[in-house]
Amino acid sequence: MFNFYGRRITKRELMEVFVFGGLSHANKQKKSLYDQWMRLDLAPLLQNEFIVIIFEIMNVAQFVKTLNERVLNDLPLAEKSEFNGRDHKSG
């Protein structure tokens, strides 16, 4: 995706640096790398790519949610109650 000083930066690494270094400061090495990246002229491009990655993740989550809803809606009523603890446990 990106190449900094001969080193390829993947989407996964970019996301991890932004999340664990920029947003949460949970990792000192990632925080240091994030700070370095934000001093570059390419910082706005990196920020935009992070937003695109998050958008892609949200699309996948929505897709999985839709698939789960379809599966649950297609189950017979008896099987649905097995997934809803209130129906058969609360009496």
GROMACS .gro file of C-alpha atoms in nm:
model
   91
    1MET     CA    1   0.000   0.000   0.000
    2PHE     CA    2   0.258   0.256   0.114
    3ASN     CA    3   0.635   0.242   0.102
    4PHE     CA    4   0.836   0.436   0.359
    5TYR     CA    5   1.212   0.425   0.331
    6GLY     CA    6   1.202   0.095   0.144
    7ARG     CA    7   0.959  -0.068   0.388
    8ARG     CA    8   0.608  -0.165   0.278
    9ILE     CA    9   0.326  -0.053   0.508
   10THR     CA   10   0.019  -0.277   0.490
   11LYS     CA   11  -0.339  -0.174   0.559
   12ARG     CA   12  -0.333  -0.386   0.874
   13GLU     CA   13  -0.023  -0.212   1.007
   14LEU     CA   14  -0.165   0.129   0.923
   15MET     CA   15  -0.486   0.046   1.109
   16GLU     CA   16  -0.298  -0.088   1.412
   17VAL     CA   17  -0.071   0.216   1.430
   18PHE     CA   18  -0.370   0.452   1.413
   19VAL     CA   19  -0.578   0.257   1.666
   20PHE     CA   20  -0.311   0.151   1.917
   21GLY     CA   21  -0.068   0.437   1.862
   22GLY     CA   22  -0.276   0.736   1.760
   23LEU     CA   23  -0.615   0.687   1.920
   24SER     CA   24  -0.553   0.484   2.234
   25HIS     CA   25  -0.178   0.533   2.294
   26ALA     CA   26  -0.181   0.171   2.417
   27ASN     CA   27   0.149   0.084   2.249
   28LYS     CA   28   0.454   0.310   2.285
   29GLN     CA   29   0.619   0.187   1.966
   30LYS     CA   30   0.304   0.240   1.762
   31LYS     CA   31   0.254   0.583   1.924
   32SER     CA   32   0.607   0.680   1.821
   33LEU     CA   33   0.549   0.555   1.467
   34TYR     CA   34   0.214   0.736   1.451
   35ASP     CA   35   0.382   1.061   1.559
   36GLN     CA   36   0.647   1.016   1.290
   37TRP     CA   37   0.383   0.955   1.026
   38MET     CA   38   0.183   1.262   1.128
   39ARG     CA   39   0.489   1.481   1.068
   40LEU     CA   40   0.511   1.364   0.707
   41ASP     CA   41   0.359   1.549   0.414
   42LEU     CA   42   0.166   1.228   0.346
   43ALA     CA   43  -0.018   1.244   0.681
   44PRO     CA   44  -0.352   1.348   0.524
   45LEU     CA   45  -0.325   1.057   0.279
   46LEU     CA   46  -0.256   0.817   0.567
   47GLN     CA   47  -0.551   0.957   0.762
   48ASN     CA   48  -0.777   0.916   0.460
   49GLU     CA   49  -0.661   0.558   0.410
   50PHE     CA   50  -0.739   0.484   0.776
   51ILE     CA   51  -1.093   0.612   0.723
   52VAL     CA   52  -1.127   0.392   0.413
   53ILE     CA   53  -1.008   0.089   0.613
   54ILE     CA   54  -1.260   0.158   0.892
   55PHE     CA   55  -1.533   0.199   0.630
   56GLU     CA   56  -1.440  -0.141   0.481
   57ILE     CA   57  -1.451  -0.303   0.826
   58MET     CA   58  -1.794  -0.153   0.893
   59ASN     CA   59  -1.920  -0.283   0.557
   60VAL     CA   60  -1.805  -0.635   0.647
   61ALA     CA   61  -1.970  -0.609   0.991
   62GLN     CA   62  -2.296  -0.496   0.828
   63PHE     CA   63  -2.275  -0.782   0.577
   64VAL     CA   64  -2.226  -1.038   0.857
   65LYS     CA   65  -2.515  -0.884   1.054
   66THR     CA   66  -2.742  -0.914   0.749
   67LEU     CA   67  -2.641  -1.275   0.692
   68ASN     CA   68  -2.709  -1.360   1.056
   69GLU     CA   69  -3.051  -1.195   1.042
   70ARG     CA   70  -3.139  -1.393   0.728
   71VAL     CA   71  -3.035  -1.720   0.889
   72LEU     CA   72  -3.230  -1.649   1.207
   73ASN     CA   73  -3.538  -1.540   1.011
   74ASP     CA   74  -3.530  -1.861   0.806
   75LEU     CA   75  -3.519  -2.088   1.114
   76PRO     CA   76  -3.840  -2.263   1.215
   77LEU     CA   77  -4.001  -2.116   1.527
   78ALA     CA   78  -3.898  -2.410   1.751
   79GLU     CA   79  -3.533  -2.362   1.660
   80LYS     CA   80  -3.555  -1.984   1.707
   81SER     CA   81  -3.657  -2.031   2.069
   82GLU     CA   82  -3.329  -2.217   2.130
   83PHE     CA   83  -3.146  -1.894   2.043
   84ASN     CA   84  -3.368  -1.682   2.264
   85GLY     CA   85  -3.294  -1.783   2.624
   86ARG     CA   86  -3.604  -1.605   2.759
   87ASP     CA   87  -3.845  -1.832   2.571
   88HIS     CA   88  -3.745  -2.162   2.723
   89LYS     CA   89  -3.549  -2.076   3.037
   90SER     CA   90  -3.777  -1.826   3.208
   91GLY     CA   91  -4.080  -2.057   3.183
   0.00000   0.00000   0.00000
